[in-house]
XYZ file of C-alpha atoms in Angstrom:
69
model
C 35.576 -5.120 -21.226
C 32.016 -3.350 -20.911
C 31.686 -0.261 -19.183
C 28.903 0.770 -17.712
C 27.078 3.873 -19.118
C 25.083 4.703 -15.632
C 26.423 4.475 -12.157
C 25.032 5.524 -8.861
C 27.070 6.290 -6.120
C 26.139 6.489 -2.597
C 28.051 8.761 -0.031
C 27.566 8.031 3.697
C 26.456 11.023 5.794
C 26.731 10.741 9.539
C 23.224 12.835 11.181
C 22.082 12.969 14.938
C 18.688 14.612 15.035
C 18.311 17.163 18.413
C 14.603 18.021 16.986
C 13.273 15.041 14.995
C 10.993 16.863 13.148
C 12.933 19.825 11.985
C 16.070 17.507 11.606
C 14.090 15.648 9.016
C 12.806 18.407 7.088
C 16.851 20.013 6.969
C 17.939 16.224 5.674
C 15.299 16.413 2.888
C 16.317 19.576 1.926
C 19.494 18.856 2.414
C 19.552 15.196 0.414
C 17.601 17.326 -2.546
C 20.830 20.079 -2.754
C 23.237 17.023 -2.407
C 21.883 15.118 -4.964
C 24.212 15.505 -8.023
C 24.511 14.394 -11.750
C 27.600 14.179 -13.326
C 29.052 13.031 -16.372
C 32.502 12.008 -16.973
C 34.451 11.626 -20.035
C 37.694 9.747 -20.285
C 40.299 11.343 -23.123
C 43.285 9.965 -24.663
C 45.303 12.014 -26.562
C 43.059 14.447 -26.874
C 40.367 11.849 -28.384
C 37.619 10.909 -26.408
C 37.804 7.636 -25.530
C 34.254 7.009 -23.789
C 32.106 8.692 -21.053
C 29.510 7.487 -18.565
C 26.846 9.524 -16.258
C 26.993 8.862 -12.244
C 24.539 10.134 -9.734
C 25.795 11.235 -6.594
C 22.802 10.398 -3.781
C 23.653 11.247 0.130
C 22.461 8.334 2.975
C 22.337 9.407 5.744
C 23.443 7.222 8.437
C 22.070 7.588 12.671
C 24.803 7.935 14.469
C 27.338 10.124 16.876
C 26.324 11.778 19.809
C 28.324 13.181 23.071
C 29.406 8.958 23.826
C 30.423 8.525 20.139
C 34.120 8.301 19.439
């Protein structure tokens, strides 16, 4: 079995922009905080078995909105 040593993982984020403009600039610096590198290392016994590195990356999705359910 090969396991792969880099993995990037996408989270949904549901957004509704009031202001366009300064809704964009608050995602970008909110997708830049968000962003996160991690690395994971699996044990066994107190033996490392093997680890891999996944990045975390927000999307945001349009959506919601006083109508949304």
């Amino acid at each position: 079995m090969k396991v792969k040593k880099f993995d990037v993982l996408t989270v949904p984020l549901e957004v509704e922009y009031v202001k366009p403009i300064m809704g964009r600039l608050f995602c970008l610096f909110a997708w830049v905080m968000l962003v996160r590198f991690k690395k994971f290392n699996f044990t066994m016994n107190g033996q490392p078995v093997f680890s891999f590195y996944r990045l975390i990356v927000p999307r945001f999705l349009k959506g919601g909105g006083a109508d949304a359910e």
